[in-house]
Coordinates of C-alpha atoms in Angstrom, one line a residue:
M286 CA 14.7 -73.1 -70.3
T287 CA 14.6 -72.0 -74.0
G288 CA 17.3 -71.5 -76.5
S289 CA 18.3 -71.7 -80.2
L290 CA 18.5 -74.9 -82.2
S291 CA 21.7 -75.8 -84.1
R292 CA 21.8 -74.9 -87.8
S293 CA 23.7 -78.0 -89.0
L294 CA 21.7 -79.3 -92.1
G295 CA 22.4 -78.6 -95.7
T296 CA 20.1 -79.0 -98.8
T297 CA 21.1 -82.6 -99.3
D298 CA 20.3 -83.5 -95.7
A299 CA 16.9 -81.7 -96.1
V300 CA 16.0 -83.7 -99.2
L301 CA 17.0 -87.0 -97.6
I302 CA 15.0 -86.2 -94.4
G303 CA 12.0 -85.3 -96.7
L304 CA 12.4 -88.6 -98.6
G305 CA 12.9 -90.5 -95.3
S306 CA 9.6 -89.0 -94.1
M307 CA 7.7 -90.0 -97.3
I308 CA 9.2 -93.3 -98.5
G309 CA 8.2 -95.4 -95.5
A310 CA 5.0 -97.2 -94.5
G311 CA 3.1 -95.3 -97.3
V312 CA 4.7 -97.0 -100.3
F313 CA 4.7 -100.4 -98.5
G314 CA 1.2 -100.2 -97.1
A315 CA -1.0 -97.5 -98.6
F316 CA -1.4 -99.1 -102.1
A317 CA -3.6 -101.9 -100.8
P318 CA -6.4 -99.8 -99.2
A319 CA -6.1 -97.3 -102.1
A320 CA -6.7 -100.2 -104.6
S321 CA -9.7 -101.3 -102.6
A322 CA -11.2 -97.9 -103.1
A323 CA -10.2 -97.1 -106.7
G324 CA -9.5 -100.4 -108.3
S325 CA -7.9 -100.0 -111.8
L326 CA -7.9 -96.2 -111.4
L327 CA -5.4 -96.3 -108.5
L328 CA -2.9 -94.4 -110.5
V329 CA -5.4 -91.6 -111.1
G330 CA -5.8 -91.3 -107.3
L331 CA -2.0 -91.3 -106.9
C332 CA -1.7 -88.4 -109.4
L333 CA -4.5 -86.5 -107.7
A334 CA -2.7 -86.9 -104.4
G335 CA 0.5 -85.7 -106.1
I336 CA -1.2 -82.6 -107.5
V337 CA -2.5 -81.6 -104.1
A338 CA 0.9 -82.4 -102.5
Y339 CA 2.7 -80.2 -105.1
A340 CA 0.3 -77.3 -104.5
N341 CA 0.8 -77.7 -100.7
A342 CA 4.6 -78.0 -101.2
T343 CA 4.8 -74.7 -103.0
S344 CA 2.8 -73.0 -100.2
S345 CA 5.0 -74.5 -97.6
A346 CA 8.2 -73.5 -99.5
Q347 CA 7.0 -70.0 -99.9
L348 CA 6.1 -69.6 -96.3
A349 CA 9.2 -71.4 -95.0
A350 CA 11.4 -69.0 -96.9
A351 CA 9.7 -66.0 -95.2
Y352 CA 9.5 -67.6 -91.8
P353 CA 12.6 -69.9 -91.3
V354 CA 11.8 -71.0 -87.8
S355 CA 10.5 -74.2 -86.2
G356 CA 6.8 -74.8 -86.3
G357 CA 5.7 -75.0 -89.9
S358 CA 2.0 -74.0 -90.5
Y359 CA 1.5 -73.3 -86.8
V360 CA 3.8 -70.3 -87.2
Y361 CA 2.5 -69.4 -90.6
G362 CA -1.1 -69.5 -89.5
R363 CA -0.4 -67.3 -86.5
E364 CA 1.6 -64.8 -88.5
R365 CA -0.7 -64.6 -91.6
L366 CA -4.2 -65.5 -90.3
G367 CA -4.3 -65.1 -86.5
P368 CA -3.6 -67.2 -83.4
W369 CA -6.6 -69.5 -83.7
W370 CA -5.7 -70.5 -87.2
G371 CA -2.1 -71.2 -86.0
F372 CA -3.4 -73.3 -83.1
F373 CA -5.7 -75.2 -85.5
A374 CA -2.8 -76.0 -87.8
G375 CA -0.4 -77.0 -85.0
W376 CA -2.9 -79.2 -83.3
A377 CA -3.9 -80.9 -86.6
F378 CA -0.3 -81.5 -87.3
V379 CA 0.5 -83.0 -83.9
V380 CA -2.6 -85.2 -83.9
G381 CA -2.2 -86.4 -87.5
K382 CA 1.6 -87.0 -87.3
T383 CA 1.3 -88.8 -84.0
A384 CA -1.1 -91.2 -85.8
S385 CA 1.5 -91.4 -88.6
C386 CA 4.1 -92.4 -86.0
A387 CA 1.8 -95.2 -84.8
A388 CA 1.3 -96.4 -88.4
M389 CA 5.1 -96.4 -89.1
A390 CA 5.8 -98.4 -85.9
L391 CA 3.1 -100.9 -86.6
T392 CA 4.4 -101.3 -90.2
F393 CA 7.9 -102.0 -89.0
A394 CA 6.7 -104.6 -86.5
A395 CA 4.4 -106.3 -89.1
Y396 CA 7.4 -106.9 -91.4
A397 CA 10.0 -107.6 -88.7
V398 CA 8.4 -110.0 -86.2
P399 CA 5.6 -112.6 -85.8
S400 CA 2.1 -111.3 -85.0
A401 CA 2.3 -112.0 -81.3
W402 CA 5.2 -109.7 -80.8
R403 CA 4.1 -106.8 -83.0
T404 CA 2.6 -104.4 -80.5
P405 CA 5.5 -104.5 -77.9
V406 CA 8.1 -104.4 -80.7
A407 CA 6.3 -101.3 -82.2
V408 CA 6.4 -99.6 -78.8
V409 CA 10.1 -100.4 -78.4
A410 CA 10.7 -98.9 -81.8
V411 CA 9.1 -95.6 -80.9
F412 CA 11.1 -95.2 -77.8
A413 CA 14.4 -96.3 -79.4
L414 CA 14.1 -93.8 -82.2
A415 CA 13.0 -91.1 -79.9
A416 CA 16.3 -91.7 -78.1
V417 CA 18.2 -91.2 -81.4
N418 CA 16.4 -87.9 -81.9
Y419 CA 17.2 -86.9 -78.3
R420 CA 20.9 -87.0 -79.1
G421 CA 20.7 -84.4 -81.8
V422 CA 19.4 -83.7 -85.3
T423 CA 22.7 -84.4 -87.0
R424 CA 22.3 -88.0 -85.9
T425 CA 18.8 -88.0 -87.4
A426 CA 20.2 -86.8 -90.7
R427 CA 23.0 -89.3 -90.6
A428 CA 20.7 -92.2 -90.0
T429 CA 18.4 -91.1 -92.8
R430 CA 21.3 -90.9 -95.2
I431 CA 21.8 -94.6 -94.6
M432 CA 18.1 -95.7 -94.7
V433 CA 16.9 -93.8 -97.8
P434 CA 19.3 -95.6 -100.3
I435 CA 18.5 -99.0 -98.8
V436 CA 14.8 -98.4 -99.3
L437 CA 15.2 -97.1 -102.9
A438 CA 17.3 -100.2 -103.7
V439 CA 14.6 -102.5 -102.4
L440 CA 11.9 -100.7 -104.4
A441 CA 14.1 -101.0 -107.5
L442 CA 14.3 -104.7 -106.8
V443 CA 10.5 -105.0 -106.6
V444 CA 10.0 -103.1 -109.9
V445 CA 12.6 -105.2 -111.7
A446 CA 11.1 -108.5 -110.4
N447 CA 7.6 -107.4 -111.4
L448 CA 8.4 -106.4 -114.9
T449 CA 10.9 -109.2 -115.7
G450 CA 9.6 -112.1 -113.7
G451 CA 7.0 -113.2 -116.2
A452 CA 3.9 -112.2 -114.2
A453 CA 3.4 -108.7 -115.6
Q454 CA 0.3 -108.6 -117.8
P455 CA -2.7 -106.3 -118.5
T456 CA -5.6 -106.7 -116.0
A457 CA -9.3 -106.3 -116.3
F458 CA -10.7 -102.8 -115.8
D459 CA -12.4 -102.5 -112.4
V460 CA -13.5 -99.4 -110.6
P461 CA -15.6 -100.7 -107.6
H462 CA -16.7 -97.3 -106.1
G463 CA -16.6 -94.9 -109.0
W464 CA -15.0 -91.5 -108.8
Y465 CA -15.8 -91.3 -105.1
G466 CA -13.5 -94.2 -104.6
V467 CA -10.8 -92.6 -106.7
A468 CA -11.0 -89.5 -104.5
Q469 CA -10.9 -91.6 -101.4
S470 CA -7.8 -93.4 -102.8
A471 CA -6.2 -90.0 -103.3
G472 CA -6.8 -89.2 -99.7
L473 CA -5.4 -92.5 -98.5
L474 CA -2.3 -92.2 -100.8
F475 CA -1.7 -88.6 -99.6
F476 CA -0.5 -90.4 -96.4
A477 CA 2.5 -91.6 -98.6
F478 CA 3.3 -87.9 -99.5
A479 CA 2.7 -86.3 -96.2
G480 CA 6.4 -86.0 -95.3
Y481 CA 7.3 -83.9 -98.3
A482 CA 7.3 -80.6 -96.3
R483 CA 8.7 -82.2 -93.2
I484 CA 11.8 -80.0 -93.5
A485 CA 9.8 -76.8 -93.3
T486 CA 9.3 -77.6 -89.6
M487 CA 13.0 -77.5 -89.1
G488 CA 13.7 -73.9 -90.2
E489 CA 16.0 -73.2 -87.3
E490 CA 18.3 -76.1 -88.1
V491 CA 19.0 -75.6 -91.8
R492 CA 21.8 -73.5 -93.2
D493 CA 20.7 -70.7 -95.6
P494 CA 17.0 -71.7 -95.1
A495 CA 15.6 -69.1 -97.6
R496 CA 17.4 -71.0 -100.4
A497 CA 17.7 -74.6 -99.1
I498 CA 14.1 -75.2 -97.8
P499 CA 12.2 -74.4 -101.0
R500 CA 14.6 -76.4 -103.1
A501 CA 14.6 -79.4 -100.8
I502 CA 10.8 -79.6 -100.5
V503 CA 10.2 -79.6 -104.3
L504 CA 13.1 -82.0 -105.0
A505 CA 12.0 -84.5 -102.4
L506 CA 8.4 -84.4 -103.6
G507 CA 9.4 -84.9 -107.2
I508 CA 11.6 -87.9 -106.5
A509 CA 9.0 -89.5 -104.3
L510 CA 6.2 -89.1 -106.9
G511 CA 8.3 -90.7 -109.6
V512 CA 9.1 -93.6 -107.4
Y513 CA 5.5 -94.1 -106.4
L514 CA 4.3 -94.1 -110.0
V515 CA 6.8 -96.7 -111.1
V516 CA 6.0 -98.9 -108.1
G517 CA 2.2 -98.5 -108.6
V518 CA 2.4 -99.5 -112.3
S519 CA 4.4 -102.6 -111.5
L520 CA 2.0 -103.7 -108.7
L521 CA -1.1 -103.3 -110.9
L522 CA 0.5 -105.2 -113.7
T523 CA 1.7 -108.0 -111.5
L524 CA -1.1 -108.4 -109.0
G525 CA -4.0 -106.7 -110.6
P526 CA -6.4 -104.4 -108.6
A527 CA -8.3 -107.2 -106.8
R528 CA -5.3 -109.1 -105.5
L529 CA -3.6 -105.8 -104.7
A530 CA -6.6 -104.7 -102.6
A531 CA -6.7 -107.9 -100.7
S532 CA -3.0 -108.0 -99.9
T533 CA -1.5 -107.1 -96.5
A534 CA 2.0 -107.0 -97.8
P535 CA 1.6 -106.1 -101.5
L536 CA 5.3 -105.6 -102.4
S537 CA 6.3 -108.9 -100.9
D538 CA 3.3 -110.7 -102.5
A539 CA 4.2 -109.1 -105.9
V540 CA 7.8 -110.4 -106.0
R541 CA 6.5 -113.9 -105.0
S542 CA 4.0 -113.7 -107.8
A543 CA 6.8 -112.8 -110.2
G544 CA 8.6 -116.0 -109.2
W545 CA 11.3 -114.2 -107.2
D546 CA 10.7 -115.9 -103.9
W547 CA 14.2 -115.3 -102.7
A548 CA 13.5 -111.6 -102.8
A549 CA 10.6 -111.6 -100.5
P550 CA 12.7 -111.5 -97.3
V551 CA 14.7 -108.7 -98.8
V552 CA 11.5 -106.7 -99.3
R553 CA 10.4 -107.4 -95.7
V554 CA 13.7 -106.0 -94.5
G555 CA 13.4 -103.0 -96.8
A556 CA 9.9 -102.3 -95.5
A557 CA 11.1 -102.4 -91.9
V558 CA 14.0 -100.1 -92.6
A559 CA 11.6 -97.7 -94.5
A560 CA 9.2 -97.5 -91.6
L561 CA 12.0 -96.9 -89.1
G562 CA 13.4 -94.1 -91.3
A563 CA 10.0 -92.4 -91.6
L564 CA 9.3 -92.8 -87.8
L565 CA 12.7 -91.3 -87.0
A566 CA 12.0 -88.1 -89.1
L567 CA 8.4 -87.8 -87.9
L568 CA 9.2 -87.9 -84.2
A569 CA 11.6 -85.0 -84.8
G570 CA 9.1 -83.0 -86.7
I571 CA 6.3 -83.4 -84.1
G572 CA 8.7 -82.5 -81.3
R573 CA 9.6 -79.2 -83.0
T574 CA 6.0 -78.2 -83.7
S575 CA 5.2 -78.9 -80.1
L576 CA 8.2 -76.7 -79.2
A577 CA 6.8 -73.9 -81.2
M578 CA 3.3 -74.2 -79.7
A579 CA 4.8 -74.2 -76.2
R580 CA 6.8 -71.1 -77.0
G581 CA 3.5 -69.5 -78.3
G582 CA 1.6 -70.4 -75.1
D583 CA -0.7 -72.9 -76.8
L584 CA 0.8 -75.9 -75.0
P585 CA 2.3 -76.1 -71.5
A586 CA 5.4 -74.0 -71.2
W587 CA 7.6 -76.9 -69.9
L588 CA 7.4 -78.4 -73.4
G589 CA 9.4 -75.4 -74.8
A590 CA 12.7 -76.5 -73.2
V591 CA 15.7 -77.0 -75.5
H592 CA 18.4 -79.4 -74.2
P593 CA 21.6 -77.4 -73.3
R594 CA 23.9 -80.0 -74.7
F595 CA 22.1 -81.7 -77.6
H596 CA 20.1 -78.6 -78.7
V597 CA 16.8 -80.5 -79.3
P598 CA 13.3 -80.0 -77.7
H599 CA 13.9 -82.9 -75.4
R600 CA 10.8 -82.7 -73.3
A601 CA 8.5 -82.3 -76.3
E602 CA 10.1 -85.3 -77.9
V603 CA 9.6 -87.5 -74.8
A604 CA 5.9 -86.4 -74.6
V605 CA 5.4 -87.2 -78.3
A606 CA 7.0 -90.6 -77.9
V607 CA 4.7 -91.5 -75.0
A608 CA 1.6 -90.4 -77.0
A609 CA 2.7 -92.4 -80.1
A610 CA 3.4 -95.5 -78.0
G611 CA -0.1 -95.2 -76.6
L612 CA -1.6 -95.0 -80.1
V613 CA 0.4 -98.1 -81.1
I614 CA -1.5 -100.0 -78.5
A615 CA -4.9 -98.5 -79.3
V616 CA -5.2 -98.4 -83.2
D617 CA -4.6 -100.6 -86.2
L618 CA -2.6 -99.7 -89.3
R619 CA -5.4 -98.8 -91.7
G620 CA -7.3 -96.7 -89.2
A621 CA -4.1 -94.9 -88.4
I622 CA -3.5 -94.0 -92.1
G623 CA -7.0 -92.5 -92.5
F624 CA -6.8 -90.6 -89.2
S625 CA -3.3 -89.3 -90.1
S626 CA -4.4 -88.1 -93.5
F627 CA -7.3 -86.2 -92.1
G628 CA -5.2 -84.2 -89.6
V629 CA -2.4 -83.6 -92.1
L630 CA -4.7 -82.4 -94.9
L631 CA -6.3 -79.8 -92.5
Y632 CA -2.8 -78.7 -91.5
Y633 CA -1.9 -78.0 -95.1
L634 CA -5.2 -76.3 -95.7
V635 CA -4.0 -73.6 -93.2
A636 CA -0.7 -73.4 -95.1
N637 CA -2.4 -72.8 -98.4
L638 CA -4.7 -70.1 -96.8
A639 CA -1.7 -68.4 -95.2
A640 CA 0.4 -68.5 -98.4
F641 CA -2.5 -67.0 -100.3
T642 CA -2.2 -63.8 -98.2
Q643 CA 1.5 -63.3 -99.1
G644 CA 2.6 -60.7 -101.6
G645 CA 5.5 -58.7 -102.9
A646 CA 9.0 -60.1 -102.4
D647 CA 7.6 -63.1 -100.4
R648 CA 5.5 -64.4 -103.4
R649 CA 7.3 -67.2 -105.2
Y650 CA 4.4 -69.1 -106.8
P651 CA 1.1 -68.0 -108.4
R652 CA -2.0 -67.8 -106.2
F653 CA -3.9 -70.4 -108.2
L654 CA -1.7 -73.1 -106.7
Q655 CA -2.8 -72.1 -103.2
V656 CA -6.5 -72.3 -104.4
I657 CA -5.9 -75.8 -105.8
G658 CA -4.1 -76.9 -102.6
A659 CA -6.9 -75.6 -100.3
V660 CA -9.8 -77.0 -102.3
G661 CA -7.9 -80.3 -102.8
C662 CA -7.2 -80.6 -99.0
V663 CA -10.9 -80.1 -98.1
A664 CA -12.1 -82.5 -100.9
L665 CA -9.6 -85.3 -100.0
A666 CA -10.3 -85.0 -96.3
A667 CA -14.1 -85.2 -96.9
T668 CA -13.8 -88.4 -98.9
L669 CA -11.8 -90.3 -96.3
P670 CA -13.5 -93.2 -94.5
L671 CA -16.2 -91.9 -92.3
S672 CA -14.7 -93.3 -89.1
S673 CA -11.5 -91.4 -89.7
V674 CA -13.4 -88.2 -90.4
L675 CA -15.5 -88.5 -87.3
A676 CA -12.5 -89.3 -85.0
G677 CA -10.5 -86.5 -86.5
V678 CA -13.3 -83.9 -86.0
A679 CA -13.7 -85.1 -82.4
V680 CA -10.0 -84.8 -81.5
L681 CA -9.6 -81.4 -83.2
A682 CA -12.7 -80.1 -81.4
A683 CA -11.2 -81.3 -78.1
G684 CA -8.0 -79.3 -78.8
L685 CA -9.9 -76.2 -79.7
A686 CA -11.9 -76.5 -76.5
Y687 CA -8.7 -76.9 -74.5
R688 CA -7.3 -73.7 -75.9
L689 CA -10.6 -71.8 -75.3
L690 CA -10.5 -72.9 -71.6
A691 CA -6.8 -72.8 -70.9
R692 CA -5.6 -69.8 -72.9
P693 CA -7.2 -67.0 -70.7
R694 CA -5.2 -68.3 -67.7

C-alpha cells in the first residue's frame, strides 16, 4: 500500500530537526579523533568541514525547492543525472546514515550506563526511538523541540566552565600529521555536520516546502557551525590537543579539568540526550529515503508502504531499525564515524553534481558552490582512515551489484 505523507512541519520544526540531527554524538565524540589527526589545527579542519557542508547545503536547498518530495539526493540524482546516479546516492545515504545510527546509539550508551551494559542498551535505544517515529513525524518534531534546548544548555555550561574555571590557557603548537591530518580531521568532523540537510529528505511533510526547506537548511547549519567553533576553542584551551586526542569523553574531561566536577554528570546526561535526539531524526530520514527507493523500484516494493493511520513508512523504518541494531553489535564508535562520513560525503557528491545541472528559475546559488562541494566531498572522503574507505567501497559495490542483478527482473 502506498500513500501520501502528512504535511505537518513548519520552518521552526525543520530547523530543530536539522539541529537535532547535527548536535548529537558529533560534538560530544568527534573532536577527539579529529584532534588526533590535526592536533592544534583542529579548528582549521572544522572550518574546512563547514565550508564543504555549506556548499552541500546550498545544493540540497536548491534541489529540495525544485523537488519537494521524500528521498533527497536519491530523487535529485534520478531526475537530473539518471537512475544509476540516483541509486548510488540513495544507497550511500542508507549505508552511511545507518552507520550514524549505530554511532549515536553507542554514544548514548557510553554516557548512560556502565561498559558491560552498553551494547544491549544501545540496541534497546534504537528500537525505542524507532517506535516513536512509527507513531508519526509530529511526535518526532515534538521530541526534538525538547532535546535541542537541553543540549545547547549543556554545551553552554561546558564553554563557561572551560573559560572561567581557571584551566583555560594557550597550548603548544602541535600538528602530528601535517596537512593530510588536517584534511582527515575535516572528514571526521563532517560527521558532526551531516544532519544539516536532513530536512530535505522530508519534502512531503513540510508546509510550503519551496520556502521553508532552503531557509531551514541554511539556518540549522549556521547555528551548528557557530556552536562547534565555540566548543572547539574552549576544548583546545582547556585540554590542549594531546589531552583532547586521548580523551574518550572530552567534554566531561574538560569540565573536570576546569574544576567543575559537579558539572560532569550534567554533561553526561546532555551527551545521552543529544545522541538520542540525533538517533530519533536519523531513523526517520533513512526510512523516508528507503521509502523513495522502494517507490522507484530500487528496493523491494514492500518497503514502500505508508501506514494508513500514522502516515509514516512503517515497514522501511522497522527494517532500518533492525539493520542499525545489527551494526551496534558489530562496530565500535570511531569506526562507525569514519564509515558514516564516507557514505554521506558520496551522497552529497551526487547532490552537488545534480544541482550543477539546474538552471533558469530553479537556480538559487552560483555554480562555483557546487564545484566546491563536489571537489570537497571527494577530497574529504579520500583522506578518511583507510579501513573506512575500503569498507565503504565494498558495501557500495555490493549495492550496485544488487541493482545490476535485481533490476531487470
